[in-house]
Amino acid sequence: MSITLGMPTIPIRLGQPQASDRPAVLGLLDRFGRTATDLRISLTDKCNLRCTYCMPAEGLPFLAGPKLLTREEIARLARIAVEYLGVRQIRFTGGEPLLRKDLVEIIEDCAALEPRPEISLTTNAIGLKSRAAALAAAGLDRVNVSLDSICAETFATITRRPFLNRVLEGIDELRTVGLERTKINAVLMPGINDDQGVELLEWALAGGHQLRFIEQMPLDADHSWTRDCMITAAQIREKLEVRYVLTPDEAPRDGAPAELYQVREKSDPTGALLGMVGIIASVTENFCDDCRRTRVTAEGGVRSCLFSEGETDLLGSLRGGATDSDIAELWRAAMWAKPSGHGINAAGFEQPARSMSAIGG
């Protein structure tokens, strides 16, 4: 099904957005002229790591199976997103999506959609080695791996689990099965791994991976985030430039969260291009004005922003007999109410009650 999406200029309105104000366009338009074409679907809130910036050491109360979207419900939402709403990219997240036993079948369902979306996966890569071939055969296009250190001791400190070798084996297996556009997501934290950025980038460049450093955001379950615990984008660049020359990439960013830099050796600043590195400055250099993402939680709630105060329930409609058109209209209304930005830097900002693992990255 082919659709053409408009991008009209929408005047900024104060007060509560009204559905009646929304133009009659097909896509996921918001009041600020942005159209979401990138869908993140969380498959589970469970995870087999306990990263210090995400989850308490003892874990969290996880959703019971019946509360989660089923394979069939995920496939239906993906189809509605592609056919009715103009979504072009689908990324599966968690929690840890590899914990879904039906992950391969879910990817097969999405790969069969027309027009076919790009399908990617964000994972900690534990268990990836044994499943990579099946995922690639099912239609997975690309993988993002969360990895904050290649030092086994530091990895165990951050994740509270001694699984670094399993992660590295999973990353290596991606190339073996033909998935070569791997991105590595890393968070630097003061006194823990902030002195390992150069080492991590050197490893990523040698392996042909695109490393992306992410500013730590206030999405931890303990609600202990402070600006003092965050390594900023400016500090990340400063640390990397001890060894490398970073040149801003001239290609259009096109809604991507990462600002890309070409990387060359500091000893040979006009020499060979070693690769690219990205920096996602969600807090200090935010990119909200060009956000093109819409999120569905593992229990079927639409979040227009990671930091949304509420969600729009689609699961009840899915199980209550709503038509595809009904669900698409609910989704459009949810995105029409999307805020102009996450508000982290505004006075009175309050961290969302739900952590990243519960929301889905």
mmCIF file of C-alpha atoms in Angstrom:
data_model
loop_
_atom_site.group_PDB
_atom_site.id
_atom_site.type_symbol
_atom_site.label_atom_id
_atom_site.label_comp_id
_atom_site.label_asym_id
_atom_site.label_seq_id
_atom_site.Cartn_x
_atom_site.Cartn_y
_atom_site.Cartn_z
ATOM 1 C CA MET A 1 0.000 0.000 0.000
ATOM 2 C CA SER A 2 1.561 3.289 -1.082
ATOM 3 C CA ILE A 3 0.848 6.484 0.792
ATOM 4 C CA THR A 4 2.092 10.029 0.528
ATOM 5 C CA LEU A 5 2.609 11.955 3.735
ATOM 6 C CA GLY A 6 2.304 15.698 4.006
ATOM 7 C CA MET A 7 4.467 17.908 6.262
ATOM 8 C CA PRO A 8 2.384 21.086 6.691
ATOM 9 C CA THR A 9 3.606 23.871 8.928
ATOM 10 C CA ILE A 10 1.622 23.643 12.143
ATOM 11 C CA PRO A 11 1.312 26.726 14.369
ATOM 12 C CA ILE A 12 2.368 26.171 17.962
ATOM 13 C CA ARG A 13 -0.686 26.214 20.207
ATOM 14 C CA LEU A 14 -0.695 26.697 23.921
ATOM 15 C CA GLY A 15 -2.793 24.587 26.219
ATOM 16 C CA GLN A 16 -4.060 21.074 25.800
ATOM 17 C CA PRO A 17 -3.966 19.795 22.188
ATOM 18 C CA GLN A 18 -7.331 18.950 20.716
ATOM 19 C CA ALA A 19 -7.912 16.111 18.256
ATOM 20 C CA SER A 20 -10.174 18.414 16.247
ATOM 21 C CA ASP A 21 -7.188 20.672 15.537
ATOM 22 C CA ARG A 22 -5.280 17.900 13.777
ATOM 23 C CA PRO A 23 -5.062 18.138 9.977
ATOM 24 C CA ALA A 24 -6.471 15.226 7.991
ATOM 25 C CA VAL A 25 -3.121 13.694 7.038
ATOM 26 C CA LEU A 26 -2.238 10.008 7.025
ATOM 27 C CA GLY A 27 0.998 10.039 8.996
ATOM 28 C CA LEU A 28 1.931 10.444 12.651
ATOM 29 C CA LEU A 29 2.048 14.235 12.604
ATOM 30 C CA ASP A 30 2.471 16.357 15.709
ATOM 31 C CA ARG A 31 1.643 20.007 16.404
ATOM 32 C CA PHE A 32 5.190 21.102 15.602
ATOM 33 C CA GLY A 33 5.341 19.787 12.051
ATOM 34 C CA ARG A 34 7.249 16.569 12.783
ATOM 35 C CA THR A 35 6.116 13.248 11.350
ATOM 36 C CA ALA A 36 7.190 10.022 13.063
ATOM 37 C CA THR A 37 8.433 7.368 10.629
ATOM 38 C CA ASP A 38 10.675 5.429 13.049
ATOM 39 C CA LEU A 39 8.828 2.951 15.291
ATOM 40 C CA ARG A 40 10.397 1.401 18.399
ATOM 41 C CA ILE A 41 8.530 -1.641 19.718
ATOM 42 C CA SER A 42 9.499 -3.037 23.109
ATOM 43 C CA LEU A 43 9.098 -6.821 23.224
ATOM 44 C CA THR A 44 9.635 -7.301 26.950
ATOM 45 C CA ASP A 45 10.566 -5.362 30.071
ATOM 46 C CA LYS A 46 12.765 -8.233 31.266
ATOM 47 C CA CYS A 47 16.547 -8.091 31.048
ATOM 48 C CA ASN A 48 19.376 -10.452 31.972
ATOM 49 C CA LEU A 49 21.691 -7.619 32.999
ATOM 50 C CA ARG A 50 21.371 -5.181 35.886
ATOM 51 C CA CYS A 51 23.134 -2.098 34.536
ATOM 52 C CA THR A 52 23.670 0.483 37.251
ATOM 53 C CA TYR A 53 22.209 3.345 35.196
ATOM 54 C CA CYS A 54 19.059 1.413 34.337
ATOM 55 C CA MET A 55 17.960 -1.158 36.896
ATOM 56 C CA PRO A 56 18.444 -1.926 40.614
ATOM 57 C CA ALA A 57 20.711 -4.842 41.541
ATOM 58 C CA GLU A 58 17.691 -6.878 42.659
ATOM 59 C CA GLY A 59 15.825 -6.193 39.426
ATOM 60 C CA LEU A 60 12.270 -4.908 39.003
ATOM 61 C CA PRO A 61 8.775 -6.428 39.088
ATOM 62 C CA PHE A 62 8.296 -7.642 35.512
ATOM 63 C CA LEU A 63 5.074 -7.867 33.543
ATOM 64 C CA ALA A 64 3.186 -11.146 33.558
ATOM 65 C CA GLY A 65 2.935 -12.887 30.192
ATOM 66 C CA PRO A 66 -0.761 -12.102 29.496
ATOM 67 C CA LYS A 67 -0.045 -8.376 29.849
ATOM 68 C CA LEU A 68 2.527 -8.437 27.038
ATOM 69 C CA LEU A 69 1.763 -7.953 23.373
ATOM 70 C CA THR A 70 1.555 -11.310 21.627
ATOM 71 C CA ARG A 71 3.307 -12.092 18.353
ATOM 72 C CA GLU A 72 0.031 -11.607 16.481
ATOM 73 C CA GLU A 73 -0.637 -8.265 18.175
ATOM 74 C CA ILE A 74 2.875 -7.037 17.422
ATOM 75 C CA ALA A 75 2.457 -8.048 13.782
ATOM 76 C CA ARG A 76 -0.854 -6.231 13.556
ATOM 77 C CA LEU A 77 0.511 -3.038 15.100
ATOM 78 C CA ALA A 78 3.516 -3.167 12.784
ATOM 79 C CA ARG A 79 1.232 -3.604 9.782
ATOM 80 C CA ILE A 80 -0.980 -0.695 10.827
ATOM 81 C CA ALA A 81 2.113 1.447 11.359
ATOM 82 C CA VAL A 82 3.472 0.654 7.892
ATOM 83 C CA GLU A 83 0.259 0.556 5.850
ATOM 84 C CA TYR A 84 -1.777 3.271 7.553
ATOM 85 C CA LEU A 85 0.773 5.549 9.198
ATOM 86 C CA GLY A 86 3.813 5.669 6.921
ATOM 87 C CA VAL A 87 6.364 4.077 9.259
ATOM 88 C CA ARG A 88 9.553 3.155 7.380
ATOM 89 C CA GLN A 89 11.758 1.797 10.168
ATOM 90 C CA ILE A 90 10.957 -0.673 12.951
ATOM 91 C CA ARG A 91 13.358 -1.370 15.783
ATOM 92 C CA PHE A 92 12.717 -4.012 18.414
ATOM 93 C CA THR A 93 13.874 -3.139 21.914
ATOM 94 C CA GLY A 94 13.359 -4.100 25.541
ATOM 95 C CA GLY A 95 14.314 -4.884 28.221
ATOM 96 C CA GLU A 96 16.254 -7.478 26.297
ATOM 97 C CA PRO A 97 14.401 -8.550 23.127
ATOM 98 C CA LEU A 98 16.447 -11.748 22.758
ATOM 99 C CA LEU A 99 14.497 -13.043 25.756
ATOM 100 C CA ARG A 100 11.450 -13.365 23.490
ATOM 101 C CA LYS A 101 11.390 -16.941 22.247
ATOM 102 C CA ASP A 102 9.280 -15.886 19.256
ATOM 103 C CA LEU A 103 11.646 -13.095 18.157
ATOM 104 C CA VAL A 104 12.541 -14.798 14.874
ATOM 105 C CA GLU A 105 8.865 -15.202 13.978
ATOM 106 C CA ILE A 106 8.145 -11.572 14.891
ATOM 107 C CA ILE A 107 10.885 -10.404 12.538
ATOM 108 C CA GLU A 108 9.578 -12.692 9.786
ATOM 109 C CA ASP A 109 6.142 -11.110 10.159
ATOM 110 C CA CYS A 110 7.549 -7.595 9.767
ATOM 111 C CA ALA A 111 9.824 -8.524 6.866
ATOM 112 C CA ALA A 112 6.727 -9.649 4.948
ATOM 113 C CA LEU A 113 5.083 -6.211 5.164
ATOM 114 C CA GLU A 114 4.579 -4.026 2.086
ATOM 115 C CA PRO A 115 6.249 -1.645 1.757
ATOM 116 C CA ARG A 116 8.963 -3.499 3.651
ATOM 117 C CA PRO A 117 10.368 -1.456 6.555
ATOM 118 C CA GLU A 118 13.982 -1.508 7.658
ATOM 119 C CA ILE A 119 14.114 -3.867 10.651
ATOM 120 C CA SER A 120 16.670 -3.489 13.419
ATOM 121 C CA LEU A 121 17.263 -4.759 16.947
ATOM 122 C CA THR A 122 18.729 -3.173 20.067
ATOM 123 C CA THR A 123 20.259 -5.844 22.303
ATOM 124 C CA ASN A 124 22.892 -6.493 24.946
ATOM 125 C CA ALA A 125 24.043 -9.384 22.674
ATOM 126 C CA ILE A 126 23.973 -12.019 25.400
ATOM 127 C CA GLY A 127 22.623 -15.060 23.595
ATOM 128 C CA LEU A 128 23.096 -13.415 20.204
ATOM 129 C CA LYS A 129 25.733 -15.850 18.951
ATOM 130 C CA SER A 130 23.342 -18.791 18.844
ATOM 131 C CA ARG A 131 20.487 -16.808 17.283
ATOM 132 C CA ALA A 132 22.203 -14.467 14.838
ATOM 133 C CA ALA A 133 21.901 -16.758 11.808
ATOM 134 C CA ALA A 134 18.170 -17.325 12.313
ATOM 135 C CA LEU A 135 17.558 -13.617 12.864
ATOM 136 C CA ALA A 136 19.400 -12.705 9.667
ATOM 137 C CA ALA A 137 17.484 -15.348 7.702
ATOM 138 C CA ALA A 138 14.199 -13.995 9.096
ATOM 139 C CA GLY A 139 14.913 -10.559 7.648
ATOM 140 C CA LEU A 140 16.757 -8.599 10.318
ATOM 141 C CA ASP A 141 18.704 -5.781 8.646
ATOM 142 C CA ARG A 142 20.834 -4.328 11.400
ATOM 143 C CA VAL A 143 21.751 -4.631 15.086
ATOM 144 C CA ASN A 144 22.570 -2.077 17.781
ATOM 145 C CA VAL A 145 24.522 -3.536 20.688
ATOM 146 C CA SER A 146 24.680 -1.840 24.082
ATOM 147 C CA LEU A 147 28.280 -2.147 25.331
ATOM 148 C CA ASP A 148 29.901 0.313 27.712
ATOM 149 C CA SER A 149 33.313 -1.306 28.127
ATOM 150 C CA ILE A 150 35.549 -3.977 26.611
ATOM 151 C CA CYS A 151 37.319 -4.388 29.954
ATOM 152 C CA ALA A 152 35.869 -7.466 31.673
ATOM 153 C CA GLU A 153 36.183 -5.975 35.160
ATOM 154 C CA THR A 154 34.512 -2.695 34.198
ATOM 155 C CA PHE A 155 31.801 -4.516 32.254
ATOM 156 C CA ALA A 156 30.978 -6.599 35.337
ATOM 157 C CA THR A 157 30.904 -3.482 37.519
ATOM 158 C CA ILE A 158 28.422 -1.717 35.242
ATOM 159 C CA THR A 159 26.181 -4.673 34.369
ATOM 160 C CA ARG A 160 26.590 -6.647 37.602
ATOM 161 C CA ARG A 161 27.128 -9.715 35.392
ATOM 162 C CA PRO A 162 30.384 -11.375 34.095
ATOM 163 C CA PHE A 163 29.204 -11.829 30.505
ATOM 164 C CA LEU A 164 31.569 -9.720 28.395
ATOM 165 C CA ASN A 165 32.886 -12.699 26.412
ATOM 166 C CA ARG A 166 29.358 -13.694 25.417
ATOM 167 C CA VAL A 167 28.660 -10.169 24.207
ATOM 168 C CA LEU A 168 31.841 -10.018 22.109
ATOM 169 C CA GLU A 169 31.146 -13.453 20.628
ATOM 170 C CA GLY A 170 27.669 -12.316 19.661
ATOM 171 C CA ILE A 171 29.040 -9.213 17.938
ATOM 172 C CA ASP A 172 31.579 -11.294 16.020
ATOM 173 C CA GLU A 173 28.846 -13.672 14.899
ATOM 174 C CA LEU A 174 26.913 -10.844 13.238
ATOM 175 C CA ARG A 175 29.543 -10.470 10.548
ATOM 176 C CA THR A 176 29.659 -14.218 10.020
ATOM 177 C CA VAL A 177 25.938 -14.242 9.153
ATOM 178 C CA GLY A 178 26.133 -11.139 6.954
ATOM 179 C CA LEU A 179 24.898 -8.471 9.380
ATOM 180 C CA GLU A 180 27.725 -5.970 9.041
ATOM 181 C CA ARG A 181 26.232 -2.539 9.830
ATOM 182 C CA THR A 182 26.498 -3.037 13.581
ATOM 183 C CA LYS A 183 26.277 -0.016 15.854
ATOM 184 C CA ILE A 184 27.685 -0.049 19.380
ATOM 185 C CA ASN A 185 25.950 2.125 21.989
ATOM 186 C CA ALA A 186 28.034 3.205 24.984
ATOM 187 C CA VAL A 187 27.410 5.357 28.048
ATOM 188 C CA LEU A 188 30.416 6.898 29.808
ATOM 189 C CA MET A 189 30.181 7.444 33.562
ATOM 190 C CA PRO A 190 32.540 9.381 35.841
ATOM 191 C CA GLY A 191 35.048 7.243 37.695
ATOM 192 C CA ILE A 192 33.801 4.045 36.105
ATOM 193 C CA ASN A 193 34.562 3.984 32.381
ATOM 194 C CA ASP A 194 35.047 7.626 31.387
ATOM 195 C CA ASP A 195 38.751 6.903 30.822
ATOM 196 C CA GLN A 196 37.962 4.094 28.350
ATOM 197 C CA GLY A 197 36.395 6.042 25.502
ATOM 198 C CA VAL A 198 39.509 6.006 23.324
ATOM 199 C CA GLU A 199 40.016 2.283 23.918
ATOM 200 C CA LEU A 200 36.402 1.552 23.029
ATOM 201 C CA LEU A 201 36.587 3.639 19.849
ATOM 202 C CA GLU A 202 39.848 1.988 18.799
ATOM 203 C CA TRP A 203 38.227 -1.430 19.203
ATOM 204 C CA ALA A 204 35.108 -0.388 17.271
ATOM 205 C CA LEU A 205 37.097 1.090 14.390
ATOM 206 C CA ALA A 206 39.223 -2.063 14.121
ATOM 207 C CA GLY A 207 36.059 -4.180 13.945
ATOM 208 C CA GLY A 208 34.291 -1.975 11.391
ATOM 209 C CA HIS A 209 31.558 -0.966 13.860
ATOM 210 C CA GLN A 210 30.085 2.491 14.322
ATOM 211 C CA LEU A 211 30.448 3.464 17.970
ATOM 212 C CA ARG A 212 27.899 5.884 19.384
ATOM 213 C CA PHE A 213 28.381 7.507 22.767
ATOM 214 C CA ILE A 214 25.135 8.398 24.548
ATOM 215 C CA GLU A 215 24.782 10.976 27.288
ATOM 216 C CA GLN A 216 23.311 9.328 30.349
ATOM 217 C CA MET A 217 19.647 10.307 30.668
ATOM 218 C CA PRO A 218 17.363 10.444 33.726
ATOM 219 C CA LEU A 219 15.717 7.085 33.027
ATOM 220 C CA ASP A 220 17.182 4.946 35.807
ATOM 221 C CA ALA A 221 14.867 2.969 38.056
ATOM 222 C CA ASP A 222 16.589 4.275 41.203
ATOM 223 C CA HIS A 223 15.980 7.906 40.152
ATOM 224 C CA SER A 224 19.532 8.726 41.218
ATOM 225 C CA TRP A 225 20.521 10.556 38.025
ATOM 226 C CA THR A 226 22.140 13.949 38.428
ATOM 227 C CA ARG A 227 24.020 16.180 36.005
ATOM 228 C CA ASP A 228 27.171 15.555 38.025
ATOM 229 C CA CYS A 229 27.035 11.859 37.115
ATOM 230 C CA MET A 230 26.735 12.593 33.389
ATOM 231 C CA ILE A 231 29.614 12.845 30.927
ATOM 232 C CA THR A 232 28.513 15.483 28.417
ATOM 233 C CA ALA A 233 28.933 15.442 24.650
ATOM 234 C CA ALA A 234 31.541 18.191 24.921
ATOM 235 C CA GLN A 235 33.511 16.122 27.444
ATOM 236 C CA ILE A 236 33.236 13.022 25.226
ATOM 237 C CA ARG A 237 34.688 14.909 22.270
ATOM 238 C CA GLU A 238 37.467 16.275 24.471
ATOM 239 C CA LYS A 239 38.398 12.796 25.669
ATOM 240 C CA LEU A 240 38.440 11.324 22.160
ATOM 241 C CA GLU A 241 40.459 14.199 20.734
ATOM 242 C CA VAL A 242 43.408 13.223 22.913
ATOM 243 C CA ARG A 243 44.002 10.492 20.335
ATOM 244 C CA TYR A 244 41.863 11.314 17.288
ATOM 245 C CA VAL A 245 40.804 14.215 15.097
ATOM 246 C CA LEU A 246 37.020 14.465 14.868
ATOM 247 C CA THR A 247 35.522 16.255 11.863
ATOM 248 C CA PRO A 248 31.742 16.783 11.713
ATOM 249 C CA ASP A 249 30.272 14.693 8.939
ATOM 250 C CA GLU A 250 28.634 16.761 6.198
ATOM 251 C CA ALA A 251 25.907 14.243 5.325
ATOM 252 C CA PRO A 252 22.390 15.328 6.373
ATOM 253 C CA ARG A 253 21.441 14.069 9.821
ATOM 254 C CA ASP A 254 17.907 13.346 8.560
ATOM 255 C CA GLY A 255 16.323 12.911 11.966
ATOM 256 C CA ALA A 256 18.990 10.551 13.321
ATOM 257 C CA PRO A 257 19.758 10.969 17.041
ATOM 258 C CA ALA A 258 23.545 10.733 16.602
ATOM 259 C CA GLU A 259 25.742 13.595 15.434
ATOM 260 C CA LEU A 260 28.377 11.854 13.307
ATOM 261 C CA TYR A 261 32.079 12.650 13.142
ATOM 262 C CA GLN A 262 34.753 11.425 10.763
ATOM 263 C CA VAL A 263 37.675 9.941 12.697
ATOM 264 C CA ARG A 264 41.346 10.304 11.772
ATOM 265 C CA GLU A 265 44.569 9.806 13.687
ATOM 266 C CA LYS A 266 45.724 12.939 15.493
ATOM 267 C CA SER A 267 49.242 12.201 14.241
ATOM 268 C CA ASP A 268 47.939 12.315 10.635
ATOM 269 C CA PRO A 269 44.939 14.695 10.614
ATOM 270 C CA THR A 270 44.643 14.793 6.805
ATOM 271 C CA GLY A 271 45.325 11.091 6.379
ATOM 272 C CA ALA A 272 43.106 8.071 5.909
ATOM 273 C CA LEU A 273 39.558 8.064 7.263
ATOM 274 C CA LEU A 274 39.440 5.439 9.999
ATOM 275 C CA GLY A 275 35.672 5.401 10.305
ATOM 276 C CA MET A 276 32.857 7.287 12.002
ATOM 277 C CA VAL A 277 31.808 7.904 15.576
ATOM 278 C CA GLY A 278 28.451 9.209 16.752
ATOM 279 C CA ILE A 279 27.534 11.224 19.828
ATOM 280 C CA ILE A 280 23.942 11.264 21.038
ATOM 281 C CA ALA A 281 23.686 14.403 23.170
ATOM 282 C CA SER A 282 20.135 13.907 24.399
ATOM 283 C CA VAL A 283 20.580 16.249 27.351
ATOM 284 C CA THR A 284 23.030 19.019 26.454
ATOM 285 C CA GLU A 285 22.540 19.309 22.676
ATOM 286 C CA ASN A 286 19.092 17.823 22.227
ATOM 287 C CA PHE A 287 17.597 17.054 18.816
ATOM 288 C CA CYS A 288 13.926 17.158 19.810
ATOM 289 C CA ASP A 289 13.018 19.603 17.040
ATOM 290 C CA ASP A 290 13.680 16.883 14.445
ATOM 291 C CA CYS A 291 12.469 13.830 16.389
ATOM 292 C CA ARG A 292 10.810 11.242 14.146
ATOM 293 C CA ARG A 293 10.246 8.430 16.650
ATOM 294 C CA THR A 294 7.132 6.808 18.058
ATOM 295 C CA ARG A 295 7.297 4.120 20.736
ATOM 296 C CA VAL A 296 5.114 1.203 21.763
ATOM 297 C CA THR A 297 5.754 -0.408 25.138
ATOM 298 C CA ALA A 298 5.744 -4.146 25.736
ATOM 299 C CA GLU A 299 2.160 -3.904 27.030
ATOM 300 C CA GLY A 300 0.938 -1.935 24.031
ATOM 301 C CA GLY A 301 1.113 1.685 25.166
ATOM 302 C CA VAL A 302 2.067 4.440 22.716
ATOM 303 C CA ARG A 303 4.611 6.918 24.033
ATOM 304 C CA SER A 304 5.176 9.961 21.880
ATOM 305 C CA CYS A 305 8.411 10.724 23.771
ATOM 306 C CA LEU A 306 10.740 8.803 26.067
ATOM 307 C CA PHE A 307 9.846 11.325 28.750
ATOM 308 C CA SER A 308 6.098 11.355 28.214
ATOM 309 C CA GLU A 309 4.007 11.627 31.371
ATOM 310 C CA GLY A 310 1.435 9.184 30.049
ATOM 311 C CA GLU A 311 0.696 6.589 27.400
ATOM 312 C CA THR A 312 -2.153 5.804 25.022
ATOM 313 C CA ASP A 313 -3.332 2.225 25.420
ATOM 314 C CA LEU A 314 -3.585 0.273 22.175
ATOM 315 C CA LEU A 315 -3.686 -3.191 23.719
ATOM 316 C CA GLY A 316 -7.200 -2.745 25.060
ATOM 317 C CA SER A 317 -8.373 -1.724 21.593
ATOM 318 C CA LEU A 318 -6.554 -4.631 19.965
ATOM 319 C CA ARG A 319 -8.275 -7.093 22.293
ATOM 320 C CA GLY A 320 -11.572 -5.251 22.309
ATOM 321 C CA GLY A 321 -12.456 -5.602 18.643
ATOM 322 C CA ALA A 322 -11.270 -2.239 17.303
ATOM 323 C CA THR A 323 -10.680 -1.983 13.562
ATOM 324 C CA ASP A 324 -7.302 -1.173 12.048
ATOM 325 C CA SER A 325 -8.612 2.302 11.210
ATOM 326 C CA ASP A 326 -9.704 2.812 14.832
ATOM 327 C CA ILE A 327 -6.256 1.897 16.125
ATOM 328 C CA ALA A 328 -4.523 4.077 13.547
ATOM 329 C CA GLU A 329 -6.667 7.032 14.631
ATOM 330 C CA LEU A 330 -5.818 6.462 18.307
ATOM 331 C CA TRP A 331 -2.142 6.375 17.389
ATOM 332 C CA ARG A 332 -2.399 9.590 15.350
ATOM 333 C CA ALA A 333 -4.111 11.332 18.268
ATOM 334 C CA ALA A 334 -1.369 10.191 20.659
ATOM 335 C CA MET A 335 1.354 11.587 18.425
ATOM 336 C CA TRP A 336 -0.541 14.834 17.781
ATOM 337 C CA ALA A 337 -0.172 15.491 21.530
ATOM 338 C CA LYS A 338 3.610 14.982 21.430
ATOM 339 C CA PRO A 339 5.426 17.744 23.376
ATOM 340 C CA SER A 340 7.893 20.058 21.650
ATOM 341 C CA GLY A 341 10.764 18.524 23.623
ATOM 342 C CA HIS A 342 11.674 16.307 26.563
ATOM 343 C CA GLY A 343 12.070 19.219 28.961
ATOM 344 C CA ILE A 344 15.121 17.862 30.806
ATOM 345 C CA ASN A 345 16.655 21.329 30.902
ATOM 346 C CA ALA A 346 13.469 23.094 31.988
ATOM 347 C CA ALA A 347 12.814 24.244 35.514
ATOM 348 C CA GLY A 348 10.656 21.764 37.395
ATOM 349 C CA PHE A 349 11.491 18.794 35.175
ATOM 350 C CA GLU A 350 10.452 15.503 36.741
ATOM 351 C CA GLN A 351 11.916 12.162 35.723
ATOM 352 C CA PRO A 352 9.403 9.667 34.306
ATOM 353 C CA ALA A 353 8.216 7.115 36.842
ATOM 354 C CA ARG A 354 9.108 4.270 34.473
ATOM 355 C CA SER A 355 12.720 3.342 33.740
ATOM 356 C CA MET A 356 14.240 2.777 30.310
ATOM 357 C CA SER A 357 13.850 -1.000 30.627
ATOM 358 C CA ALA A 358 10.134 -0.610 31.279
ATOM 359 C CA ILE A 359 9.589 1.957 28.528
ATOM 360 C CA GLY A 360 11.711 0.367 25.830
ATOM 361 C CA GLY A 361 14.589 2.216 24.161
#
